[in-house]
Amino acid sequence: DAGVTQSPTHLIKTRGQHVTLRCSPISGHKSVSWYQQVLGQGPQFIFQYYEKEERGRGNFPDRFSARQFPNYSSELNVNALLLGDSALYLCASSLTGTDTQYFGPGTRLTVL
Amino acid sequence: QQQVKQSPQSLIVQKGGISIINCAYENTAFDYFPWYQQFPGKGPALLIAIRPDVSEKKEGRFTISFNKSAKQFSLHIMDSQPGDSATYFCAAVGGATNKLIFGTGTLLAVQP
């Protein structure tokens, strides 16, 4: 089975722009979580979704939003990009949201 | 109370040696402790995990030791190989959102 897939792999944006990142979970998994990993640090939790409902939100500003679709794929949206949003954005999927999370390869976002 | 403290920040081990990485937590609501391995440009990959009702778990060359009273846990890599060179993150999960709280990471270099 394919693992978690994310697109695009790399992205370069300028300050003030908007970005949409996409994630497809492992087949059969109904929960998706998003994490931000700044260079040299551990991933920080942004959102968790299960069955299209938001289950949890981390300490991120309202510029960050997400949604989950009926096929369990997910989008992370970031508005009004700041230089500090430059990071590796990771998507993780799990069966129910309360079990082991498996990560995708991430999307590397660079904000200039 | 939501933090997971990890040490050392970096570690150099000779091939065949034992690599030891330590983590500590405060929140007693944490009930699942995974370790992730991350190679440059890749997402974290689950290595091994433990629940607090067990004091030790071994999978191949990887062992987690867990001390519930001290709120500490550690990863031991036996017979370390150059291919083990990567960044290792401990994490903790617990509570309503099931979000992963990551340590700050340990960069392991195994010298041939």
XYZ file of C-alpha atoms in Angstrom:
224
model
C 0.000 0.000 0.000
C 1.149 3.559 -0.664
C 2.130 5.626 2.326
C 1.054 9.167 3.099
C 1.543 11.393 0.077
C 1.925 15.166 0.062
C 2.032 17.767 -2.662
C 3.797 19.802 -3.731
C 7.268 18.680 -2.626
C 8.703 22.175 -2.610
C 7.117 25.598 -2.786
C 8.493 29.126 -2.890
C 6.206 32.052 -2.043
C 6.626 35.710 -1.167
C 5.419 37.478 1.962
C 1.702 38.196 1.987
C 0.794 35.420 -0.442
C -1.465 32.457 0.251
C -0.516 28.773 0.027
C -2.423 25.470 -0.099
C -0.751 22.202 0.811
C -2.326 18.816 0.124
C -2.190 15.435 1.810
C -3.549 11.989 0.988
C -3.614 9.559 3.928
C -2.813 5.875 3.891
C -5.721 3.915 2.418
C -8.237 3.138 5.160
C -6.999 5.861 7.504
C -9.673 8.341 8.528
C -7.608 10.852 10.487
C -5.099 13.418 9.284
C -2.868 15.663 11.371
C -0.696 18.560 10.265
C 2.641 19.547 11.798
C 5.116 22.363 11.158
C 8.818 21.580 11.451
C 11.166 24.531 11.493
C 14.771 23.693 10.625
C 16.589 22.168 13.575
C 13.471 21.657 15.700
C 10.911 18.972 16.342
C 7.543 19.061 14.563
C 4.851 21.263 16.135
C 1.196 20.229 16.022
C -1.110 22.436 13.928
C -4.388 20.534 13.377
C -6.008 17.134 13.618
C -9.041 16.055 11.619
C -11.127 12.898 11.908
C -14.095 12.085 9.692
C -14.003 15.667 8.343
C -14.325 17.183 11.809
C -11.603 19.215 13.507
C -10.470 17.343 16.611
C -7.660 19.566 17.770
C -5.831 22.759 17.021
C -2.335 23.777 18.083
C -1.071 27.198 19.063
C -1.045 28.715 15.567
C -2.665 31.974 14.371
C -5.942 32.099 12.475
C -3.968 32.527 9.238
C -3.661 28.750 9.359
C -6.730 26.720 8.410
C -7.401 23.210 7.201
C -10.138 20.916 6.066
C -10.693 17.235 5.371
C -12.608 15.926 2.406
C -15.035 12.954 2.143
C -12.202 10.798 0.726
C -10.186 11.686 3.890
C -7.593 13.735 2.012
C -6.806 17.102 3.536
C -5.686 20.614 2.705
C -3.711 23.044 4.864
C -4.114 26.696 3.962
C -1.909 29.525 5.159
C -2.849 33.148 4.427
C -0.744 36.309 4.547
C 2.517 34.385 4.590
C 5.321 35.587 6.839
C 9.035 34.822 6.620
C 8.648 32.770 9.793
C 6.245 30.400 8.047
C 9.182 28.906 6.148
C 9.304 25.298 7.291
C 8.710 21.678 6.416
C 4.976 20.974 6.662
C 4.235 17.401 7.573
C 1.040 15.445 7.261
C 0.437 12.345 9.360
C -2.377 9.845 9.023
C -3.827 7.318 11.429
C -6.759 4.936 11.460
C -8.817 6.675 14.117
C -6.777 9.623 15.305
C -6.063 7.912 18.616
C -3.532 5.405 17.319
C -0.095 5.458 15.670
C 0.537 8.337 13.287
C 2.466 7.780 10.057
C 4.131 10.748 8.401
C 4.404 11.760 4.797
C 7.582 13.201 3.227
C 6.475 16.778 3.837
C 6.219 19.959 1.784
C 9.145 22.337 2.050
C 7.763 25.902 2.066
C 10.123 28.819 1.588
C 8.773 32.350 2.080
C 10.894 35.137 0.591
C 3.950 20.795 31.329
C 3.414 19.968 27.666
C 7.132 19.812 26.927
C 9.270 16.776 26.267
C 12.941 17.382 27.021
C 15.475 15.440 24.949
C 19.227 15.001 25.290
C 21.846 15.017 23.988
C 21.423 17.441 21.114
C 24.033 15.533 19.109
C 25.834 12.242 19.492
C 28.829 10.634 17.797
C 29.219 6.871 18.158
C 31.642 4.414 16.631
C 30.308 1.609 14.461
C 29.261 -1.285 16.670
C 28.798 0.919 19.729
C 25.670 1.694 21.730
C 23.770 4.933 21.128
C 21.682 6.221 24.029
C 19.177 9.085 23.794
C 17.214 10.295 26.802
C 13.862 12.036 27.183
C 11.881 13.386 30.121
C 8.299 14.600 30.468
C 6.101 16.291 33.071
C 2.529 15.626 32.004
C 1.275 12.426 33.630
C -1.620 12.319 31.128
C 0.802 11.147 28.438
C 0.113 7.467 27.731
C 2.022 6.633 24.560
C 5.695 7.307 23.822
C 6.941 6.787 20.252
C 10.389 7.339 18.812
C 10.783 8.631 15.265
C 13.793 8.525 12.955
C 14.205 11.264 10.380
C 16.661 11.440 7.495
C 17.434 14.780 5.812
C 14.627 15.905 3.514
C 12.293 13.126 4.668
C 9.366 12.890 7.052
C 9.763 11.213 10.455
C 9.402 7.420 10.392
C 8.089 5.506 13.404
C 10.859 3.410 14.918
C 9.471 1.924 18.120
C 6.914 2.915 20.751
C 5.984 2.049 24.331
C 3.106 2.511 26.759
C 3.739 3.306 30.456
C 2.536 -0.091 31.713
C 5.720 -1.648 30.283
C 9.265 -0.895 31.511
C 11.107 -2.067 28.415
C 10.397 -2.887 24.788
C 12.867 -4.335 22.318
C 12.634 -4.550 18.544
C 15.762 -5.798 16.848
C 18.659 -3.485 17.722
C 16.328 -0.831 19.193
C 15.217 -0.840 22.844
C 13.068 1.630 24.788
C 13.548 1.778 28.546
C 10.731 3.467 30.474
C 10.813 4.750 34.069
C 7.299 5.842 34.981
C 8.133 7.127 38.476
C 10.951 9.308 37.139
C 8.931 10.288 34.064
C 11.865 9.416 31.838
C 12.381 7.164 28.852
C 15.320 6.386 26.630
C 16.219 4.828 23.298
C 19.140 2.424 23.062
C 20.535 1.503 19.655
C 22.735 -1.571 19.931
C 25.483 -2.357 17.412
C 25.080 1.100 15.847
C 25.652 1.236 12.092
C 26.517 4.132 9.736
C 23.042 3.710 8.219
C 21.583 4.670 11.613
C 22.983 8.187 11.185
C 19.881 10.377 11.340
C 17.946 12.679 13.658
C 15.952 10.906 16.352
C 12.908 12.411 18.022
C 11.154 11.177 21.108
C 7.499 12.093 21.440
C 4.609 11.786 23.834
C 0.891 11.517 23.240
C -2.040 11.872 25.560
C -5.197 13.781 26.228
C -8.171 14.619 24.080
C -6.433 15.723 20.899
C -3.938 12.855 20.669
C -1.380 15.307 19.301
C 2.263 14.294 19.267
C 4.504 16.419 21.484
C 8.017 16.090 20.131
C 11.371 16.488 21.797
C 13.970 18.765 20.246
C 15.777 15.950 18.432
C 19.167 14.240 18.590
C 21.471 14.219 15.601
C 23.250 10.855 15.619
C 26.398 10.263 13.599
C 27.793 6.733 13.515
C 31.381 6.710 12.368
C 32.641 3.720 10.348
